[in-house]
Amino acid sequence: MKEKIDEIKKNALNEIENTSDLKELDNVRVKYLGKKGELTAILKMMGTLPKEERPSFGSLVNKAKEEVQSKIAEKEDQYKTEEINKKLESERIDVTLPASKIKKGSKHPLNRVIEEIEDLFVSMGYDVMEGPELETDEYNFERLNLPKGHPARDMQDSFYITTEHLLRTQTSAVQARTLMGNKEKGPIREIVPGKTYRREDDATHSHQFNQVEALVVDKDISFADLKGTLEIFMKHMLGENTQLRFRPSYFPFTEPSYEVDVSCFKCGGKGCNLCKRTGWIELLGAGIVHPNVLKMNGYDPDIYSGFAFGTGLDRLAMFKYGITDIRLLYENDVRFLSQFDRMDK
Ligand code: DAH
């Protein structure tokens, strides 16, 4: 009997040693120590033995069981430790690896120009105003001294939605809104950056483009104020050496009206391909607010006067950053847009 117990024990220990994971180990445990296990079964045979042999038999079987149990426990520990180590290994983070690149957006050149202009004019006490892009004929034209049928309307090919509504062709529309909306009929100092729309589309014109408008109305506003303000504006945007040239022009909402050129900042006025060898670049429309505009919008032209100007932001951004095709500004090509971050560094 003793040999039998020893043999079972030896087999059990052997099988335990040959397992390779917790599952196999459990199978061996069931095989020897389970309800129908071999060591359990042999213990049941005790009843068949003569009384005096039972205690020593019992203790032999129990010893064998204990040995097998402790071997199982030992192996179990080993497998659990191995499992934890494997998990730790698989979760290991290599802190010395280079970090993955974070792609950062960059400011659009138009927004750069708009923000620069806003900062400058806010520092001079101006308000930054907005108006609707879907505008009425009344504000886009009529209240700016351009009645229906006025020939000057032909200068701006318009997108009409109804006979009375259009996509605004100029931020000047907001001039009339501000004048009308000012209940006290007091002084005004505003700039209006925003989108405008016309039916044109080529390398230098886009059907949607951006303008910034300025309107100053107060007592005793004169051409000197307009000139001084434009000088500050253009020198700030294009460099201290920038010269201005005022050419007489016509806009229905100003009298007198001017087209304002700036000296070419590429060649300094000597003449190059950018300024088409003239030394000058046409950049703004400007003038002294027409008395009709003041009157039509509730201001007394005998008390108040004002100046206004409007310029294309796209053109300004193109000159400032050397962009040759206006459409690039609206294509949202990341390779194009990300260049301006580097330029400002
Ligand atoms: N609104 C004009 C345009 O889009 C530009 C302009 C000219 C604005 C003269 C003005 C101004 O405020 O006084 O062509």
mmCIF file of C-alpha atoms and ligand atoms in Angstrom:
data_model
loop_
_atom_site.group_PDB
_atom_site.id
_atom_site.type_symbol
_atom_site.label_atom_id
_atom_site.label_comp_id
_atom_site.label_asym_id
_atom_site.label_seq_id
_atom_site.Cartn_x
_atom_site.Cartn_y
_atom_site.Cartn_z
ATOM 1 C CA MET A 1 0.000 0.000 0.000
ATOM 2 C CA LYS A 2 2.819 2.368 0.930
ATOM 3 C CA GLU A 3 4.385 1.867 -2.499
ATOM 4 C CA LYS A 4 1.088 2.661 -4.124
ATOM 5 C CA ILE A 5 0.810 5.937 -2.185
ATOM 6 C CA ASP A 6 4.405 6.823 -3.025
ATOM 7 C CA GLU A 7 3.807 6.137 -6.658
ATOM 8 C CA ILE A 8 0.727 8.310 -6.808
ATOM 9 C CA LYS A 9 2.617 11.088 -5.020
ATOM 10 C CA LYS A 10 5.589 10.777 -7.350
ATOM 11 C CA ASN A 11 3.325 10.939 -10.386
ATOM 12 C CA ALA A 12 1.486 13.928 -8.964
ATOM 13 C CA LEU A 13 4.699 15.838 -8.219
ATOM 14 C CA ASN A 14 5.988 14.996 -11.647
ATOM 15 C CA GLU A 15 2.869 16.192 -13.403
ATOM 16 C CA ILE A 16 2.851 19.369 -11.342
ATOM 17 C CA GLU A 17 6.397 20.038 -12.411
ATOM 18 C CA ASN A 18 5.467 19.493 -16.052
ATOM 19 C CA THR A 19 2.544 21.950 -16.127
ATOM 20 C CA SER A 20 3.053 25.216 -17.906
ATOM 21 C CA ASP A 21 0.238 27.412 -16.612
ATOM 22 C CA LEU A 22 -2.430 27.841 -13.966
ATOM 23 C CA LYS A 23 -5.036 25.967 -15.960
ATOM 24 C CA GLU A 24 -2.926 22.843 -16.333
ATOM 25 C CA LEU A 25 -1.999 23.082 -12.692
ATOM 26 C CA ASP A 26 -5.648 23.101 -11.719
ATOM 27 C CA ASN A 27 -6.295 20.023 -13.824
ATOM 28 C CA VAL A 28 -3.580 18.176 -11.936
ATOM 29 C CA ARG A 29 -5.046 19.343 -8.617
ATOM 30 C CA VAL A 30 -8.452 17.958 -9.569
ATOM 31 C CA LYS A 31 -6.898 14.730 -10.805
ATOM 32 C CA TYR A 32 -5.210 13.989 -7.451
ATOM 33 C CA LEU A 33 -6.969 15.991 -4.784
ATOM 34 C CA GLY A 34 -10.447 16.531 -6.203
ATOM 35 C CA LYS A 35 -13.536 14.664 -4.986
ATOM 36 C CA LYS A 36 -12.774 11.850 -7.377
ATOM 37 C CA GLY A 37 -9.042 12.400 -7.260
ATOM 38 C CA GLU A 38 -6.571 9.555 -6.875
ATOM 39 C CA LEU A 39 -5.411 10.498 -3.374
ATOM 40 C CA THR A 40 -8.986 11.055 -2.259
ATOM 41 C CA ALA A 41 -9.935 7.664 -3.619
ATOM 42 C CA ILE A 42 -7.127 5.884 -1.904
ATOM 43 C CA LEU A 43 -8.110 7.396 1.442
ATOM 44 C CA LYS A 44 -11.530 5.861 0.976
ATOM 45 C CA MET A 45 -9.899 2.474 0.866
ATOM 46 C CA MET A 46 -8.996 2.863 4.550
ATOM 47 C CA GLY A 47 -12.221 1.093 5.536
ATOM 48 C CA THR A 48 -11.034 -2.100 3.928
ATOM 49 C CA LEU A 49 -7.914 -2.272 6.147
ATOM 50 C CA PRO A 50 -7.617 -3.928 9.525
ATOM 51 C CA LYS A 51 -8.203 -1.433 12.345
ATOM 52 C CA GLU A 52 -4.615 -1.243 13.607
ATOM 53 C CA GLU A 53 -3.234 -0.367 10.206
ATOM 54 C CA ARG A 54 -5.621 2.490 9.646
ATOM 55 C CA PRO A 55 -3.838 5.295 11.589
ATOM 56 C CA SER A 56 -0.480 4.826 9.916
ATOM 57 C CA PHE A 57 -2.159 4.493 6.521
ATOM 58 C CA GLY A 58 -4.164 7.632 7.138
ATOM 59 C CA SER A 59 -1.144 9.626 8.104
ATOM 60 C CA LEU A 60 0.782 8.376 5.071
ATOM 61 C CA VAL A 61 -1.974 9.488 2.714
ATOM 62 C CA ASN A 62 -2.310 12.846 4.475
ATOM 63 C CA LYS A 63 1.411 13.469 4.290
ATOM 64 C CA ALA A 64 1.347 12.681 0.602
ATOM 65 C CA LYS A 65 -1.611 15.047 0.161
ATOM 66 C CA GLU A 66 0.184 17.830 2.018
ATOM 67 C CA GLU A 67 3.268 17.422 -0.085
ATOM 68 C CA VAL A 68 1.256 17.576 -3.273
ATOM 69 C CA GLN A 69 -0.693 20.584 -1.981
ATOM 70 C CA SER A 70 2.375 22.539 -1.050
ATOM 71 C CA LYS A 71 3.958 21.787 -4.420
ATOM 72 C CA ILE A 72 0.816 23.044 -6.112
ATOM 73 C CA ALA A 73 0.874 26.198 -3.983
ATOM 74 C CA GLU A 74 4.492 26.808 -4.866
ATOM 75 C CA LYS A 75 3.820 26.405 -8.580
ATOM 76 C CA GLU A 76 0.754 28.615 -8.329
ATOM 77 C CA ASP A 77 2.874 31.378 -6.839
ATOM 78 C CA GLN A 78 5.386 30.993 -9.587
ATOM 79 C CA TYR A 79 2.750 31.252 -12.349
ATOM 80 C CA LYS A 80 1.081 34.263 -10.783
ATOM 81 C CA THR A 81 4.351 36.125 -10.482
ATOM 82 C CA GLU A 82 5.173 35.270 -14.080
ATOM 83 C CA GLU A 83 1.803 36.565 -15.216
ATOM 84 C CA ILE A 84 2.242 39.890 -13.418
ATOM 85 C CA ASN A 85 5.721 40.316 -14.853
ATOM 86 C CA LYS A 86 4.419 39.599 -18.333
ATOM 87 C CA LYS A 87 1.681 42.203 -17.917
ATOM 88 C CA LEU A 88 4.132 44.785 -16.617
ATOM 89 C CA GLU A 89 6.451 44.088 -19.506
ATOM 90 C CA SER A 90 3.666 44.511 -22.050
ATOM 91 C CA GLU A 91 2.577 47.807 -20.491
ATOM 92 C CA ARG A 92 6.031 49.230 -20.279
ATOM 93 C CA ILE A 93 6.345 52.787 -21.595
ATOM 94 C CA ASP A 94 9.562 53.876 -23.177
ATOM 95 C CA VAL A 95 9.856 57.432 -21.955
ATOM 96 C CA THR A 96 12.906 58.009 -24.119
ATOM 97 C CA LEU A 97 10.950 57.655 -27.397
ATOM 98 C CA PRO A 98 10.469 60.943 -29.288
ATOM 99 C CA ALA A 99 6.989 62.408 -28.665
ATOM 100 C CA SER A 100 4.472 62.277 -31.507
ATOM 101 C CA LYS A 101 4.145 65.655 -33.218
ATOM 102 C CA ILE A 102 1.168 67.815 -32.310
ATOM 103 C CA LYS A 103 -0.152 69.572 -35.402
ATOM 104 C CA LYS A 104 -0.935 73.138 -34.549
ATOM 105 C CA GLY A 105 -3.180 75.301 -36.703
ATOM 106 C CA SER A 106 -1.895 78.627 -37.928
ATOM 107 C CA LYS A 107 -3.550 81.977 -38.271
ATOM 108 C CA HIS A 108 -4.888 82.765 -41.724
ATOM 109 C CA PRO A 109 -3.022 85.673 -43.359
ATOM 110 C CA LEU A 110 -6.310 87.577 -43.650
ATOM 111 C CA ASN A 111 -6.994 87.203 -39.950
ATOM 112 C CA ARG A 112 -3.460 88.358 -39.218
ATOM 113 C CA VAL A 113 -4.069 91.526 -41.212
ATOM 114 C CA ILE A 114 -7.522 92.089 -39.674
ATOM 115 C CA GLU A 115 -6.203 91.685 -36.135
ATOM 116 C CA GLU A 116 -3.319 94.019 -36.819
ATOM 117 C CA ILE A 117 -5.698 96.686 -38.131
ATOM 118 C CA GLU A 118 -8.133 96.233 -35.254
ATOM 119 C CA ASP A 119 -5.343 96.580 -32.679
ATOM 120 C CA LEU A 120 -4.105 99.771 -34.300
ATOM 121 C CA PHE A 121 -7.504 101.455 -34.576
ATOM 122 C CA VAL A 122 -8.737 100.359 -31.151
ATOM 123 C CA SER A 123 -5.572 101.965 -29.742
ATOM 124 C CA MET A 124 -6.741 105.219 -31.391
ATOM 125 C CA GLY A 125 -10.186 105.001 -29.800
ATOM 126 C CA TYR A 126 -12.177 103.443 -32.645
ATOM 127 C CA ASP A 127 -14.981 100.901 -32.243
ATOM 128 C CA VAL A 128 -14.889 97.690 -34.275
ATOM 129 C CA MET A 129 -18.337 97.206 -35.829
ATOM 130 C CA GLU A 130 -20.074 94.550 -37.881
ATOM 131 C CA GLY A 131 -23.041 94.483 -40.214
ATOM 132 C CA PRO A 132 -25.070 91.883 -42.099
ATOM 133 C CA GLU A 133 -23.585 90.277 -45.204
ATOM 134 C CA LEU A 134 -27.063 89.892 -46.662
ATOM 135 C CA GLU A 135 -27.882 93.575 -46.981
ATOM 136 C CA THR A 136 -30.766 95.657 -48.211
ATOM 137 C CA ASP A 137 -30.544 97.814 -51.303
ATOM 138 C CA GLU A 138 -31.340 100.716 -48.999
ATOM 139 C CA TYR A 139 -28.204 100.425 -46.836
ATOM 140 C CA ASN A 140 -25.855 99.079 -49.482
ATOM 141 C CA PHE A 141 -26.722 101.870 -51.954
ATOM 142 C CA GLU A 142 -29.580 104.282 -51.312
ATOM 143 C CA ARG A 143 -28.522 105.684 -47.954
ATOM 144 C CA LEU A 144 -25.022 106.132 -49.368
ATOM 145 C CA ASN A 145 -26.294 108.625 -51.933
ATOM 146 C CA LEU A 146 -26.742 105.978 -54.631
ATOM 147 C CA PRO A 147 -30.441 106.010 -55.533
ATOM 148 C CA LYS A 148 -31.935 103.295 -57.733
ATOM 149 C CA GLY A 149 -30.777 103.721 -61.327
ATOM 150 C CA HIS A 150 -27.636 105.663 -60.336
ATOM 151 C CA PRO A 151 -24.930 104.941 -62.928
ATOM 152 C CA ALA A 152 -22.278 104.439 -60.247
ATOM 153 C CA ARG A 153 -24.041 101.228 -59.237
ATOM 154 C CA ASP A 154 -22.515 99.720 -62.372
ATOM 155 C CA MET A 155 -19.070 99.880 -60.734
ATOM 156 C CA GLN A 156 -20.140 97.056 -58.434
ATOM 157 C CA ASP A 157 -21.535 93.944 -60.089
ATOM 158 C CA SER A 158 -23.932 92.721 -57.436
ATOM 159 C CA PHE A 159 -25.474 89.448 -56.344
ATOM 160 C CA TYR A 160 -29.158 90.289 -55.888
ATOM 161 C CA ILE A 161 -31.273 87.862 -53.849
ATOM 162 C CA THR A 162 -34.537 89.771 -54.311
ATOM 163 C CA THR A 163 -35.035 93.224 -55.835
ATOM 164 C CA GLU A 164 -34.471 94.706 -52.369
ATOM 165 C CA HIS A 165 -31.827 92.310 -50.967
ATOM 166 C CA LEU A 166 -28.283 91.582 -52.082
ATOM 167 C CA LEU A 167 -24.990 90.260 -50.763
ATOM 168 C CA ARG A 168 -23.343 93.495 -49.688
ATOM 169 C CA THR A 169 -20.887 94.784 -52.243
ATOM 170 C CA GLN A 170 -19.085 97.062 -49.787
ATOM 171 C CA THR A 171 -18.616 97.442 -46.047
ATOM 172 C CA SER A 172 -19.663 101.063 -46.620
ATOM 173 C CA ALA A 173 -23.200 99.756 -46.011
ATOM 174 C CA VAL A 174 -22.368 99.726 -42.300
ATOM 175 C CA GLN A 175 -21.629 103.471 -42.428
ATOM 176 C CA ALA A 176 -25.309 104.132 -43.095
ATOM 177 C CA ARG A 177 -26.350 101.650 -40.412
ATOM 178 C CA THR A 178 -24.156 103.315 -37.783
ATOM 179 C CA LEU A 179 -25.276 106.839 -38.709
ATOM 180 C CA MET A 180 -28.943 105.796 -38.677
ATOM 181 C CA GLY A 181 -28.560 103.738 -35.512
ATOM 182 C CA ASN A 182 -26.845 106.466 -33.507
ATOM 183 C CA LYS A 183 -29.802 107.922 -31.567
ATOM 184 C CA GLU A 184 -27.861 110.824 -30.009
ATOM 185 C CA LYS A 185 -26.496 111.751 -33.433
ATOM 186 C CA GLY A 186 -23.128 112.204 -31.744
ATOM 187 C CA PRO A 187 -19.539 111.606 -32.888
ATOM 188 C CA ILE A 188 -18.607 108.303 -34.535
ATOM 189 C CA ARG A 189 -15.276 106.588 -34.859
ATOM 190 C CA GLU A 190 -15.498 103.082 -36.245
ATOM 191 C CA ILE A 191 -13.817 100.516 -38.390
ATOM 192 C CA VAL A 192 -15.750 97.695 -40.047
ATOM 193 C CA PRO A 193 -13.844 94.640 -41.230
ATOM 194 C CA GLY A 194 -15.936 92.109 -43.097
ATOM 195 C CA LYS A 195 -16.808 90.022 -46.115
ATOM 196 C CA THR A 196 -18.134 91.564 -49.300
ATOM 197 C CA TYR A 197 -19.359 90.049 -52.568
ATOM 198 C CA ARG A 198 -19.212 90.907 -56.246
ATOM 199 C CA ARG A 199 -19.674 89.028 -59.471
ATOM 200 C CA GLU A 200 -16.047 88.705 -60.485
ATOM 201 C CA ASP A 201 -13.473 85.954 -60.372
ATOM 202 C CA ASP A 202 -9.848 85.962 -61.576
ATOM 203 C CA ALA A 203 -6.302 85.982 -60.168
ATOM 204 C CA THR A 204 -6.795 89.355 -58.497
ATOM 205 C CA HIS A 205 -10.585 89.290 -57.908
ATOM 206 C CA SER A 206 -12.662 86.805 -55.982
ATOM 207 C CA HIS A 207 -16.474 86.765 -55.791
ATOM 208 C CA GLN A 208 -16.055 86.901 -52.036
ATOM 209 C CA PHE A 209 -13.447 89.226 -50.621
ATOM 210 C CA ASN A 210 -12.780 91.275 -47.507
ATOM 211 C CA GLN A 211 -12.811 94.975 -46.878
ATOM 212 C CA VAL A 212 -12.208 97.234 -43.959
ATOM 213 C CA GLU A 213 -14.150 100.448 -43.777
ATOM 214 C CA ALA A 214 -13.484 103.434 -41.557
ATOM 215 C CA LEU A 215 -15.887 106.206 -40.657
ATOM 216 C CA VAL A 216 -15.178 109.213 -38.482
ATOM 217 C CA VAL A 217 -17.870 111.829 -37.901
ATOM 218 C CA ASP A 218 -17.444 114.751 -35.539
ATOM 219 C CA LYS A 219 -17.367 118.540 -35.517
ATOM 220 C CA ASP A 220 -14.540 120.068 -37.596
ATOM 221 C CA ILE A 221 -13.323 116.870 -39.243
ATOM 222 C CA SER A 222 -11.257 117.780 -42.286
ATOM 223 C CA PHE A 223 -9.089 116.314 -45.007
ATOM 224 C CA ALA A 224 -6.087 116.744 -42.686
ATOM 225 C CA ASP A 225 -7.614 114.176 -40.312
ATOM 226 C CA LEU A 226 -8.137 111.730 -43.169
ATOM 227 C CA LYS A 227 -4.593 112.194 -44.415
ATOM 228 C CA GLY A 228 -3.000 111.849 -40.983
ATOM 229 C CA THR A 229 -5.024 108.746 -40.168
ATOM 230 C CA LEU A 230 -4.204 107.043 -43.456
ATOM 231 C CA GLU A 231 -0.533 107.829 -42.999
ATOM 232 C CA ILE A 232 -0.496 106.193 -39.580
ATOM 233 C CA PHE A 233 -2.471 103.234 -40.950
ATOM 234 C CA MET A 234 -0.301 102.574 -44.000
ATOM 235 C CA LYS A 235 3.040 103.144 -42.281
ATOM 236 C CA HIS A 236 1.958 100.731 -39.576
ATOM 237 C CA MET A 237 0.966 98.052 -42.083
ATOM 238 C CA LEU A 238 3.624 98.456 -44.760
ATOM 239 C CA GLY A 239 6.600 100.146 -43.115
ATOM 240 C CA GLU A 240 7.728 103.557 -41.907
ATOM 241 C CA ASN A 241 9.016 104.667 -45.322
ATOM 242 C CA THR A 242 5.642 104.292 -47.009
ATOM 243 C CA GLN A 243 4.539 107.392 -48.953
ATOM 244 C CA LEU A 244 0.915 108.224 -49.813
ATOM 245 C CA ARG A 245 -0.471 109.737 -53.007
ATOM 246 C CA PHE A 246 -4.030 111.071 -53.256
ATOM 247 C CA ARG A 247 -5.596 111.035 -56.706
ATOM 248 C CA PRO A 248 -8.956 112.717 -57.308
ATOM 249 C CA SER A 249 -11.671 110.147 -57.894
ATOM 250 C CA TYR A 250 -15.395 109.667 -57.603
ATOM 251 C CA PHE A 251 -17.515 107.873 -55.020
ATOM 252 C CA PRO A 252 -21.146 108.921 -54.505
ATOM 253 C CA PHE A 253 -20.822 108.878 -50.710
ATOM 254 C CA THR A 254 -17.794 111.177 -50.462
ATOM 255 C CA GLU A 255 -17.023 114.653 -51.796
ATOM 256 C CA PRO A 256 -14.236 115.224 -52.522
ATOM 257 C CA SER A 257 -13.230 111.619 -53.216
ATOM 258 C CA TYR A 258 -9.799 110.108 -53.644
ATOM 259 C CA GLU A 259 -8.080 107.003 -54.675
ATOM 260 C CA VAL A 260 -5.065 106.577 -52.467
ATOM 261 C CA ASP A 261 -1.846 104.951 -53.663
ATOM 262 C CA VAL A 262 1.050 103.852 -51.497
ATOM 263 C CA SER A 263 4.666 103.881 -52.598
ATOM 264 C CA CYS A 264 5.710 100.400 -53.630
ATOM 265 C CA PHE A 265 7.204 98.759 -50.569
ATOM 266 C CA LYS A 266 9.045 96.234 -52.713
ATOM 267 C CA CYS A 267 11.134 98.673 -54.736
ATOM 268 C CA GLY A 268 10.652 101.737 -52.544
ATOM 269 C CA GLY A 269 9.093 103.648 -55.457
ATOM 270 C CA LYS A 270 11.770 103.001 -58.093
ATOM 271 C CA GLY A 271 9.503 100.773 -60.176
ATOM 272 C CA CYS A 272 9.335 96.972 -60.251
ATOM 273 C CA ASN A 273 7.063 94.146 -61.397
ATOM 274 C CA LEU A 274 4.852 94.437 -58.305
ATOM 275 C CA CYS A 275 3.957 98.102 -58.949
ATOM 276 C CA LYS A 276 4.038 97.589 -62.739
ATOM 277 C CA ARG A 277 7.028 99.956 -62.938
ATOM 278 C CA THR A 278 5.008 102.922 -61.669
ATOM 279 C CA GLY A 279 6.434 103.011 -58.137
ATOM 280 C CA TRP A 280 2.860 103.228 -56.758
ATOM 281 C CA ILE A 281 0.217 100.724 -55.695
ATOM 282 C CA GLU A 282 -3.458 101.619 -55.594
ATOM 283 C CA LEU A 283 -4.885 100.560 -52.257
ATOM 284 C CA LEU A 284 -7.789 102.653 -50.961
ATOM 285 C CA GLY A 285 -10.882 104.621 -51.715
ATOM 286 C CA ALA A 286 -11.412 107.575 -49.408
ATOM 287 C CA GLY A 287 -12.991 110.970 -49.037
ATOM 288 C CA ILE A 288 -14.908 113.522 -47.030
ATOM 289 C CA VAL A 289 -18.381 112.207 -46.177
ATOM 290 C CA HIS A 290 -20.912 113.643 -48.637
ATOM 291 C CA PRO A 291 -23.370 116.061 -46.939
ATOM 292 C CA ASN A 292 -26.224 114.073 -48.508
ATOM 293 C CA VAL A 293 -25.118 110.940 -46.653
ATOM 294 C CA LEU A 294 -25.069 112.816 -43.346
ATOM 295 C CA LYS A 295 -28.468 114.393 -44.059
ATOM 296 C CA MET A 296 -30.111 111.178 -45.275
ATOM 297 C CA ASN A 297 -29.082 109.400 -42.103
ATOM 298 C CA GLY A 298 -30.174 112.082 -39.663
ATOM 299 C CA TYR A 299 -27.009 114.169 -39.176
ATOM 300 C CA ASP A 300 -26.885 117.925 -39.718
ATOM 301 C CA PRO A 301 -24.080 118.618 -42.238
ATOM 302 C CA ASP A 302 -23.830 122.198 -40.975
ATOM 303 C CA ILE A 303 -22.701 120.903 -37.591
ATOM 304 C CA TYR A 304 -20.992 117.626 -38.435
ATOM 305 C CA SER A 305 -18.448 116.543 -40.999
ATOM 306 C CA GLY A 306 -16.556 113.344 -41.469
ATOM 307 C CA PHE A 307 -14.121 111.268 -43.439
ATOM 308 C CA ALA A 308 -14.336 107.698 -44.610
ATOM 309 C CA PHE A 309 -12.197 105.175 -46.378
ATOM 310 C CA GLY A 310 -12.418 101.603 -47.508
ATOM 311 C CA THR A 311 -9.768 99.166 -48.577
ATOM 312 C CA GLY A 312 -9.547 95.572 -49.730
ATOM 313 C CA LEU A 313 -8.028 93.416 -47.033
ATOM 314 C CA ASP A 314 -7.156 90.688 -49.519
ATOM 315 C CA ARG A 315 -5.012 93.073 -51.542
ATOM 316 C CA LEU A 316 -3.362 94.361 -48.402
ATOM 317 C CA ALA A 317 -2.576 90.809 -47.230
ATOM 318 C CA MET A 318 -1.325 89.892 -50.710
ATOM 319 C CA PHE A 319 1.071 92.830 -50.783
ATOM 320 C CA LYS A 320 2.179 92.370 -47.224
ATOM 321 C CA TYR A 321 2.976 88.689 -47.667
ATOM 322 C CA GLY A 322 3.877 88.626 -51.374
ATOM 323 C CA ILE A 323 0.905 86.436 -52.385
ATOM 324 C CA THR A 324 0.299 86.513 -56.151
ATOM 325 C CA ASP A 325 -3.098 84.811 -56.529
ATOM 326 C CA ILE A 326 -6.076 85.934 -54.419
ATOM 327 C CA ARG A 327 -7.667 82.473 -54.727
ATOM 328 C CA LEU A 328 -4.910 81.010 -52.537
ATOM 329 C CA LEU A 329 -6.470 82.915 -49.653
ATOM 330 C CA TYR A 330 -9.677 80.899 -49.983
ATOM 331 C CA GLU A 331 -8.441 77.401 -50.774
ATOM 332 C CA ASN A 332 -7.438 76.472 -47.218
ATOM 333 C CA ASP A 333 -4.367 74.563 -48.307
ATOM 334 C CA VAL A 334 -2.450 73.827 -45.105
ATOM 335 C CA ARG A 335 0.895 73.939 -46.930
ATOM 336 C CA PHE A 336 0.117 77.493 -48.000
ATOM 337 C CA LEU A 337 -1.334 78.632 -44.669
ATOM 338 C CA SER A 338 1.418 77.249 -42.442
ATOM 339 C CA GLN A 339 4.057 79.437 -44.128
ATOM 340 C CA PHE A 340 2.860 82.564 -42.369
ATOM 341 C CA ASP A 341 3.707 81.238 -38.920
ATOM 342 C CA ARG A 342 7.310 80.987 -39.983
ATOM 343 C CA MET A 343 7.250 84.486 -41.521
ATOM 344 C CA ASP A 344 6.196 86.124 -38.266
ATOM 345 C CA LYS A 345 8.850 84.368 -36.178
HETATM 346 N N1 DAH B 1 -16.818 101.242 -50.852
HETATM 347 C C1 DAH B 1 -15.818 101.556 -51.857
HETATM 348 C C2 DAH B 1 -15.596 100.347 -52.727
HETATM 349 O O1 DAH B 1 -15.887 99.254 -52.312
HETATM 350 C C3 DAH B 1 -14.536 101.975 -51.210
HETATM 351 C C4 DAH B 1 -14.671 103.270 -50.521
HETATM 352 C C5 DAH B 1 -14.395 104.460 -51.186
HETATM 353 C C6 DAH B 1 -15.037 103.358 -49.196
HETATM 354 C C7 DAH B 1 -14.486 105.681 -50.549
HETATM 355 C C8 DAH B 1 -15.170 104.563 -48.555
HETATM 356 C C9 DAH B 1 -14.877 105.733 -49.247
HETATM 357 O O2 DAH B 1 -15.526 104.683 -47.270
HETATM 358 O O3 DAH B 1 -14.973 106.909 -48.623
HETATM 359 O O4 DAH B 1 -15.139 100.498 -53.832
#
